[in-house]
Amino acid sequence: MRYGHFDDKNKEYVIERVDLPTSWTNYLGVEDMAAVVNHTAGGYTFYKSPEYHRISRFHANSVPMDRPGFYIYFRDNETKDYWSASWQPVGKDLDKAKYTTRHGLSYTVYECEYNGISSSQKLFIPRGENVLLWDVKVKNTGDRPRALSVFSYLEFSFHHVMIDNINFQMSLYCAGGSYKDGIIEEDLYYEQDGYQYFTANFEPDGFDCVRDKFLGTYNTETNPQAVINGICSGSEEKGMNHCGSLLKKITLAPGEETRLIYMLGEGRRSEGARVRAKYSDPAAVDAAYADMAAYWKDKCDKLIIDTPNAGMNSLINTWTLYQSEINVMFSRFASFIEVGGRVGLGYRDTAQDSMTIPHSNPAKCKERIEQLLKGLTTSGYGLHLFQPEWFEEDKGDAPFDSPTVVPKADKSVIHGLSDACSDDALWLVTSIVNYIKETGEFDFADKQLTYADTFVNGQDFKESVYDHMKRILDFSAEQVGESGICKGLRADWNDCLNLGGGESAMVSFLHYWALENFVSLAERLGRTEDAAKYRAIADKVKKVCNDKLWDKEWFIRGITKSGRKIGTHEDEEGKVHLESNSWAILSGAADTEHGNKALEAIDRYLYTPYGLLLNQPAYTKPDPEIGFVTRVYPGLKENAAVFSHPNPWAQAAACVLGRGDIAMKFYNALCPYYQNDMIEIRESEPYSYCQFIAGRDHSAYGRARHPFMTGSGGWSYYTATAYILGIRPDFDTLVVDPCIPADWKEFKAVRVWRGTVYNITVKNPDGVMKGVKRITADGNDVERIPAYPRGTSHDITVYMGN
Ligand code: GLC
């Protein structure tokens, strides 16, 4: 069953049936102010941090689903009938009201046709301003004049997520809402500068600042008392819960349309007045929207693909890039699942995300990489979850002592080895190498940066990016267990595999991969001594991996502290694992024979039509030596679900072995685009990868959960483009080395690399899956594709064959 379609031309997903089985979300804002919204205008907005500076409230994990939000109500003053611009919160009968939601890149539009009135409400946050615009158009499509009252509604929050949810004897009396000169101002009194405003491009005919006055004590957003009565009560109060509601009465002649523009912003009433003057001009709203469209067009234009796979085209050209960008922006801290109680940067997640899109967002990827390097300890492990602000030079703006201010770092934030994850910082090595390959910024390796521990100790100690990388690699070389394989520590990539002093196969493979990438950088920089030293370590790691981790037909997952191997043919549960087998191949550590067998095991044991399971069979008996994974319900999350994030690793692994057929089979299985017509099973949005899909062992087999905030976004983008299509920059050349199904005859791509446009055509006359026999650039045969001068454009043809 389908609920909507991909509109590739407009880069929108159009939801035609809004009574979805679960919330389908979108992200607004690309700078300091941001919002997460769903298909019925539910959601929340925040300034910089959803934990410390939440502007509007959200009732997480509640009923009704996903409220409140950014609501517009229409009331017919003749009949007293009322409805909302988005289907919820009023929830009109869908046989009588036609609702459509369009999620686009950093905007969402809610359309409604009801009883002779058509309306649209577009939400977006312009660049350069901290304001959420609600651009509302209302048209009388009937043949008689209509008198309507239009009400807006949002619920303010007490900023800090915890304060917003506890100790109400205090928090209820710390904020005030007032109205003056057409502008509602929300004042968080315990903050030095805790103001927001809500205003519009008209002189209101009424207002409410107090939530319970607008809603009525026993009513909800579905049936606000003010809307029923057709009049706001003009409520204001220092204390209690606040809302922003402005009333406008309009009359529309047949065919007449009007445009109401609402502004919910950060700052005082005076700031509201400035922004009101600016966006009361509809041309300014249109210009801001056009600017946002240009912002995304520029990103999407960095790589446009045209392949025989429609789902891949649609996702890579728009949605997976978008998801990857959102992950670099938000790490994992804002969604309807991550509701702001856990913010900051997750070390491993951010490290991986920033590897995936340096071509479309080099500045943000670099910023993230530097923040992570500053969150590295001199011991070489990263702080698992941290606030980047902790390690920034003090700008001297001594904060007012408010509970909503991000606390400063002290020594207690530097967790010890017992809380370190074995994989966290290893990811960063390749992210840095890839950043340099993308941008050609070789001197980035020499940039001097602090470390987390010496910084909080007040030591003036900096080292180069390159030296940070060496510490990361040295840490993993030192932290090995009995067999010489990297220790599992608190966890490796799998948060629920807690091997402690036991050993993680996956991390040793990852270590090998990071070493190989580092060696390539050292060689390119002419640092031959380092290249030789780390090459020797890499060789040793590779040998130990092959000596200790092979088990008849696949690679094991690890070894417990007591020496028990996990993931062997003798195991009844957790016999085959996706992570270690994928990384054995992807890292290049496995030889071809073992690699092919491991890939076969993945295909045989872990493949489902919804993607690859993380392990099989599921664990059913708690086993503290293996970890928390054995206490997760079978078929959910890390215990034998289709955990999306490692899926692209296996796709890339198939490419390393030249198996374009298998890579594409795995890609298509996970690809949400191909689940658009089975939403009764998938439930979640088909334009976003979800964290996991319930596995075979669970009653909800096939049901996807937790959209957007997952490493599968970035990794799917990276694998599809760099491994399957094989388009990836090296230090001095652009590599095009695809691994595709043999029946693909041709594909095209336009790739912008270092300011130069490469119009790439790949031809596959012999029907191979891998191998390049000839390359031409502007009609001439070339060995490699060079970095041409910036601003130029070149036609590249790649002929596959043996
Ligand atoms: C979650 C975490 C990620 C972890 C994964 C597997 O997605 O954000 O860091 O690797 O779970 O446990």
PDB file of N, CA, C and O in Angstrom, residues 98-146:
ATOM      1  N   LYS A  98      -9.594  17.310   1.654  1.00  0.00           N
ATOM      2  CA  LYS A  98      -8.477  16.716   0.916  1.00  0.00           C
ATOM      3  C   LYS A  98      -7.189  17.348   1.427  1.00  0.00           C
ATOM      4  O   LYS A  98      -6.996  18.567   1.318  1.00  0.00           O
ATOM      5  N   TYR A  99      -6.337  16.537   2.005  1.00  0.00           N
ATOM      6  CA  TYR A  99      -5.074  17.035   2.538  1.00  0.00           C
ATOM      7  C   TYR A  99      -3.900  16.426   1.776  1.00  0.00           C
ATOM      8  O   TYR A  99      -3.913  15.240   1.433  1.00  0.00           O
ATOM      9  N   THR A 100      -2.893  17.239   1.519  1.00  0.00           N
ATOM     10  CA  THR A 100      -1.651  16.761   0.905  1.00  0.00           C
ATOM     11  C   THR A 100      -0.487  17.399   1.653  1.00  0.00           C
ATOM     12  O   THR A 100      -0.560  18.575   2.013  1.00  0.00           O
ATOM     13  N   THR A 101       0.549  16.631   1.897  1.00  0.00           N
ATOM     14  CA  THR A 101       1.750  17.201   2.520  1.00  0.00           C
ATOM     15  C   THR A 101       2.918  16.989   1.583  1.00  0.00           C
ATOM     16  O   THR A 101       3.109  15.890   1.063  1.00  0.00           O
ATOM     17  N   ARG A 102       3.688  18.072   1.387  1.00  0.00           N
ATOM     18  CA  ARG A 102       4.902  17.955   0.548  1.00  0.00           C
ATOM     19  C   ARG A 102       6.110  18.235   1.414  1.00  0.00           C
ATOM     20  O   ARG A 102       6.286  19.348   1.900  1.00  0.00           O
ATOM     21  N   HIS A 103       6.944  17.204   1.572  1.00  0.00           N
ATOM     22  CA  HIS A 103       8.219  17.428   2.259  1.00  0.00           C
ATOM     23  C   HIS A 103       9.266  17.743   1.187  1.00  0.00           C
ATOM     24  O   HIS A 103       9.474  16.959   0.255  1.00  0.00           O
ATOM     25  N   GLY A 104       9.893  18.889   1.317  1.00  0.00           N
ATOM     26  CA  GLY A 104      10.961  19.262   0.394  1.00  0.00           C
ATOM     27  C   GLY A 104      12.255  19.491   1.157  1.00  0.00           C
ATOM     28  O   GLY A 104      12.343  19.215   2.358  1.00  0.00           O
ATOM     29  N   LEU A 105      13.246  20.011   0.469  1.00  0.00           N
ATOM     30  CA  LEU A 105      14.549  20.208   1.089  1.00  0.00           C
ATOM     31  C   LEU A 105      14.508  21.444   1.984  1.00  0.00           C
ATOM     32  O   LEU A 105      14.478  22.567   1.512  1.00  0.00           O
ATOM     33  N   SER A 106      14.433  21.212   3.278  1.00  0.00           N
ATOM     34  CA  SER A 106      14.365  22.259   4.309  1.00  0.00           C
ATOM     35  C   SER A 106      13.057  23.046   4.303  1.00  0.00           C
ATOM     36  O   SER A 106      13.023  24.181   4.783  1.00  0.00           O
ATOM     37  N   TYR A 107      12.006  22.479   3.748  1.00  0.00           N
ATOM     38  CA  TYR A 107      10.676  23.094   3.890  1.00  0.00           C
ATOM     39  C   TYR A 107       9.614  22.008   3.813  1.00  0.00           C
ATOM     40  O   TYR A 107       9.863  20.912   3.284  1.00  0.00           O
ATOM     41  N   THR A 108       8.458  22.309   4.365  1.00  0.00           N
ATOM     42  CA  THR A 108       7.315  21.410   4.229  1.00  0.00           C
ATOM     43  C   THR A 108       6.077  22.248   3.952  1.00  0.00           C
ATOM     44  O   THR A 108       5.917  23.341   4.518  1.00  0.00           O
ATOM     45  N   VAL A 109       5.238  21.734   3.057  1.00  0.00           N
ATOM     46  CA  VAL A 109       3.998  22.437   2.709  1.00  0.00           C
ATOM     47  C   VAL A 109       2.802  21.552   3.055  1.00  0.00           C
ATOM     48  O   VAL A 109       2.779  20.371   2.700  1.00  0.00           O
ATOM     49  N   TYR A 110       1.832  22.144   3.744  1.00  0.00           N
ATOM     50  CA  TYR A 110       0.596  21.440   4.091  1.00  0.00           C
ATOM     51  C   TYR A 110      -0.522  22.042   3.254  1.00  0.00           C
ATOM     52  O   TYR A 110      -0.786  23.245   3.351  1.00  0.00           O
ATOM     53  N   GLU A 111      -1.161  21.224   2.430  1.00  0.00           N
ATOM     54  CA  GLU A 111      -2.214  21.738   1.558  1.00  0.00           C
ATOM     55  C   GLU A 111      -3.556  21.143   1.976  1.00  0.00           C
ATOM     56  O   GLU A 111      -3.629  19.977   2.375  1.00  0.00           O
ATOM     57  N   CYS A 112      -4.575  21.959   1.830  1.00  0.00           N
ATOM     58  CA  CYS A 112      -5.910  21.500   2.218  1.00  0.00           C
ATOM     59  C   CYS A 112      -6.965  22.079   1.279  1.00  0.00           C
ATOM     60  O   CYS A 112      -6.872  23.243   0.881  1.00  0.00           O
ATOM     61  N   GLU A 113      -7.911  21.236   0.926  1.00  0.00           N
ATOM     62  CA  GLU A 113      -9.087  21.714   0.197  1.00  0.00           C
ATOM     63  C   GLU A 113     -10.301  21.248   0.961  1.00  0.00           C
ATOM     64  O   GLU A 113     -10.499  20.038   1.154  1.00  0.00           O
ATOM     65  N   TYR A 114     -11.055  22.212   1.435  1.00  0.00           N
ATOM     66  CA  TYR A 114     -12.206  21.830   2.257  1.00  0.00           C
ATOM     67  C   TYR A 114     -13.332  22.833   2.064  1.00  0.00           C
ATOM     68  O   TYR A 114     -13.131  24.038   2.249  1.00  0.00           O
ATOM     69  N   ASN A 115     -14.435  22.335   1.637  1.00  0.00           N
ATOM     70  CA  ASN A 115     -15.648  23.135   1.637  1.00  0.00           C
ATOM     71  C   ASN A 115     -15.487  24.495   0.942  1.00  0.00           C
ATOM     72  O   ASN A 115     -15.866  25.529   1.488  1.00  0.00           O
ATOM     73  N   GLY A 116     -14.861  24.492  -0.229  1.00  0.00           N
ATOM     74  CA  GLY A 116     -14.748  25.736  -0.983  1.00  0.00           C
ATOM     75  C   GLY A 116     -13.596  26.635  -0.574  1.00  0.00           C
ATOM     76  O   GLY A 116     -13.466  27.751  -1.079  1.00  0.00           O
ATOM     77  N   ILE A 117     -12.774  26.163   0.330  1.00  0.00           N
ATOM     78  CA  ILE A 117     -11.585  26.945   0.711  1.00  0.00           C
ATOM     79  C   ILE A 117     -10.351  26.082   0.451  1.00  0.00           C
ATOM     80  O   ILE A 117     -10.279  24.939   0.918  1.00  0.00           O
ATOM     81  N   SER A 118      -9.411  26.604  -0.295  1.00  0.00           N
ATOM     82  CA  SER A 118      -8.153  25.868  -0.427  1.00  0.00           C
ATOM     83  C   SER A 118      -7.066  26.681   0.269  1.00  0.00           C
ATOM     84  O   SER A 118      -7.079  27.918   0.248  1.00  0.00           O
ATOM     85  N   SER A 119      -6.162  25.952   0.910  1.00  0.00           N
ATOM     86  CA  SER A 119      -5.119  26.659   1.661  1.00  0.00           C
ATOM     87  C   SER A 119      -3.810  25.896   1.539  1.00  0.00           C
ATOM     88  O   SER A 119      -3.791  24.699   1.235  1.00  0.00           O
ATOM     89  N   SER A 120      -2.734  26.631   1.763  1.00  0.00           N
ATOM     90  CA  SER A 120      -1.438  25.964   1.911  1.00  0.00           C
ATOM     91  C   SER A 120      -0.671  26.682   2.998  1.00  0.00           C
ATOM     92  O   SER A 120      -0.803  27.897   3.177  1.00  0.00           O
ATOM     93  N   GLN A 121       0.083  25.905   3.739  1.00  0.00           N
ATOM     94  CA  GLN A 121       0.922  26.450   4.814  1.00  0.00           C
ATOM     95  C   GLN A 121       2.321  25.910   4.589  1.00  0.00           C
ATOM     96  O   GLN A 121       2.535  24.705   4.649  1.00  0.00           O
ATOM     97  N   LYS A 122       3.237  26.813   4.293  1.00  0.00           N
ATOM     98  CA  LYS A 122       4.615  26.367   4.067  1.00  0.00           C
ATOM     99  C   LYS A 122       5.476  26.779   5.252  1.00  0.00           C
ATOM    100  O   LYS A 122       5.471  27.948   5.657  1.00  0.00           O
ATOM    101  N   LEU A 123       6.213  25.829   5.809  1.00  0.00           N
ATOM    102  CA  LEU A 123       7.105  26.122   6.931  1.00  0.00           C
ATOM    103  C   LEU A 123       8.544  26.075   6.434  1.00  0.00           C
ATOM    104  O   LEU A 123       8.939  25.118   5.769  1.00  0.00           O
ATOM    105  N   PHE A 124       9.312  27.098   6.742  1.00  0.00           N
ATOM    106  CA  PHE A 124      10.754  27.035   6.494  1.00  0.00           C
ATOM    107  C   PHE A 124      11.482  28.110   7.281  1.00  0.00           C
ATOM    108  O   PHE A 124      10.868  29.049   7.787  1.00  0.00           O
ATOM    109  N   ILE A 125      12.775  27.915   7.421  1.00  0.00           N
ATOM    110  CA  ILE A 125      13.617  28.846   8.187  1.00  0.00           C
ATOM    111  C   ILE A 125      14.624  29.454   7.222  1.00  0.00           C
ATOM    112  O   ILE A 125      15.491  28.741   6.699  1.00  0.00           O
ATOM    113  N   PRO A 126      14.494  30.750   6.937  1.00  0.00           N
ATOM    114  CA  PRO A 126      15.412  31.351   5.957  1.00  0.00           C
ATOM    115  C   PRO A 126      16.851  31.343   6.454  1.00  0.00           C
ATOM    116  O   PRO A 126      17.090  31.393   7.672  1.00  0.00           O
ATOM    117  N   ARG A 127      17.769  31.293   5.525  1.00  0.00           N
ATOM    118  CA  ARG A 127      19.177  31.409   5.903  1.00  0.00           C
ATOM    119  C   ARG A 127      19.434  32.834   6.372  1.00  0.00           C
ATOM    120  O   ARG A 127      18.815  33.778   5.899  1.00  0.00           O
ATOM    121  N   GLY A 128      20.325  32.985   7.325  1.00  0.00           N
ATOM    122  CA  GLY A 128      20.702  34.312   7.791  1.00  0.00           C
ATOM    123  C   GLY A 128      19.754  34.914   8.810  1.00  0.00           C
ATOM    124  O   GLY A 128      20.001  36.016   9.298  1.00  0.00           O
ATOM    125  N   GLU A 129      18.647  34.228   9.140  1.00  0.00           N
ATOM    126  CA  GLU A 129      17.713  34.737  10.150  1.00  0.00           C
ATOM    127  C   GLU A 129      17.312  33.594  11.078  1.00  0.00           C
ATOM    128  O   GLU A 129      17.220  32.443  10.628  1.00  0.00           O
ATOM    129  N   ASN A 130      17.040  33.935  12.334  1.00  0.00           N
ATOM    130  CA  ASN A 130      16.589  32.914  13.278  1.00  0.00           C
ATOM    131  C   ASN A 130      15.087  32.991  13.427  1.00  0.00           C
ATOM    132  O   ASN A 130      14.568  33.408  14.470  1.00  0.00           O
ATOM    133  N   VAL A 131      14.385  32.615  12.391  1.00  0.00           N
ATOM    134  CA  VAL A 131      12.928  32.713  12.427  1.00  0.00           C
ATOM    135  C   VAL A 131      12.315  31.581  11.602  1.00  0.00           C
ATOM    136  O   VAL A 131      12.802  31.236  10.518  1.00  0.00           O
ATOM    137  N   LEU A 132      11.277  30.992  12.168  1.00  0.00           N
ATOM    138  CA  LEU A 132      10.504  29.996  11.418  1.00  0.00           C
ATOM    139  C   LEU A 132       9.329  30.719  10.779  1.00  0.00           C
ATOM    140  O   LEU A 132       8.487  31.287  11.485  1.00  0.00           O
ATOM    141  N   LEU A 133       9.308  30.728   9.448  1.00  0.00           N
ATOM    142  CA  LEU A 133       8.216  31.393   8.733  1.00  0.00           C
ATOM    143  C   LEU A 133       7.098  30.396   8.467  1.00  0.00           C
ATOM    144  O   LEU A 133       7.364  29.245   8.096  1.00  0.00           O
ATOM    145  N   TRP A 134       5.875  30.834   8.674  1.00  0.00           N
ATOM    146  CA  TRP A 134       4.710  30.046   8.276  1.00  0.00           C
ATOM    147  C   TRP A 134       4.037  30.872   7.178  1.00  0.00           C
ATOM    148  O   TRP A 134       3.407  31.886   7.457  1.00  0.00           O
ATOM    149  N   ASP A 135       4.199  30.428   5.973  1.00  0.00           N
ATOM    150  CA  ASP A 135       3.693  31.184   4.836  1.00  0.00           C
ATOM    151  C   ASP A 135       2.341  30.567   4.442  1.00  0.00           C
ATOM    152  O   ASP A 135       2.295  29.484   3.858  1.00  0.00           O
ATOM    153  N   VAL A 136       1.277  31.256   4.783  1.00  0.00           N
ATOM    154  CA  VAL A 136      -0.063  30.677   4.625  1.00  0.00           C
ATOM    155  C   VAL A 136      -0.819  31.394   3.504  1.00  0.00           C
ATOM    156  O   VAL A 136      -0.895  32.627   3.491  1.00  0.00           O
ATOM    157  N   LYS A 137      -1.343  30.596   2.568  1.00  0.00           N
ATOM    158  CA  LYS A 137      -2.175  31.169   1.505  1.00  0.00           C
ATOM    159  C   LYS A 137      -3.566  30.566   1.627  1.00  0.00           C
ATOM    160  O   LYS A 137      -3.696  29.345   1.797  1.00  0.00           O
ATOM    161  N   VAL A 138      -4.578  31.411   1.550  1.00  0.00           N
ATOM    162  CA  VAL A 138      -5.963  30.938   1.668  1.00  0.00           C
ATOM    163  C   VAL A 138      -6.743  31.472   0.481  1.00  0.00           C
ATOM    164  O   VAL A 138      -6.673  32.668   0.175  1.00  0.00           O
ATOM    165  N   LYS A 139      -7.494  30.593  -0.159  1.00  0.00           N
ATOM    166  CA  LYS A 139      -8.244  31.023  -1.335  1.00  0.00           C
ATOM    167  C   LYS A 139      -9.689  30.530  -1.249  1.00  0.00           C
ATOM    168  O   LYS A 139      -9.947  29.388  -0.850  1.00  0.00           O
ATOM    169  N   ASN A 140     -10.591  31.405  -1.633  1.00  0.00           N
ATOM    170  CA  ASN A 140     -12.004  31.033  -1.735  1.00  0.00           C
ATOM    171  C   ASN A 140     -12.233  30.445  -3.131  1.00  0.00           C
ATOM    172  O   ASN A 140     -12.203  31.148  -4.125  1.00  0.00           O
ATOM    173  N   THR A 141     -12.418  29.139  -3.208  1.00  0.00           N
ATOM    174  CA  THR A 141     -12.613  28.494  -4.511  1.00  0.00           C
ATOM    175  C   THR A 141     -14.099  28.294  -4.819  1.00  0.00           C
ATOM    176  O   THR A 141     -14.459  27.704  -5.827  1.00  0.00           O
ATOM    177  N   GLY A 142     -14.948  28.779  -3.912  1.00  0.00           N
ATOM    178  CA  GLY A 142     -16.388  28.623  -4.118  1.00  0.00           C
ATOM    179  C   GLY A 142     -16.992  29.816  -4.832  1.00  0.00           C
ATOM    180  O   GLY A 142     -16.276  30.678  -5.356  1.00  0.00           O
ATOM    181  N   ASP A 143     -18.328  29.870  -4.834  1.00  0.00           N
ATOM    182  CA  ASP A 143     -18.989  30.937  -5.588  1.00  0.00           C
ATOM    183  C   ASP A 143     -19.754  31.910  -4.706  1.00  0.00           C
ATOM    184  O   ASP A 143     -20.593  32.672  -5.157  1.00  0.00           O
ATOM    185  N   ARG A 144     -19.465  31.850  -3.375  1.00  0.00           N
ATOM    186  CA  ARG A 144     -20.093  32.842  -2.493  1.00  0.00           C
ATOM    187  C   ARG A 144     -19.024  33.432  -1.575  1.00  0.00           C
ATOM    188  O   ARG A 144     -17.998  32.768  -1.323  1.00  0.00           O
ATOM    189  N   PRO A 145     -19.217  34.629  -1.116  1.00  0.00           N
ATOM    190  CA  PRO A 145     -18.232  35.233  -0.211  1.00  0.00           C
ATOM    191  C   PRO A 145     -18.128  34.431   1.084  1.00  0.00           C
ATOM    192  O   PRO A 145     -19.126  33.838   1.502  1.00  0.00           O
ATOM    193  N   ARG A 146     -16.934  34.409   1.675  1.00  0.00           N
ATOM    194  CA  ARG A 146     -16.751  33.637   2.913  1.00  0.00           C
ATOM    195  C   ARG A 146     -16.133  34.519   3.984  1.00  0.00           C
ATOM    196  O   ARG A 146     -15.193  35.274   3.719  1.00  0.00           O
TER     197      ARG A 146
END
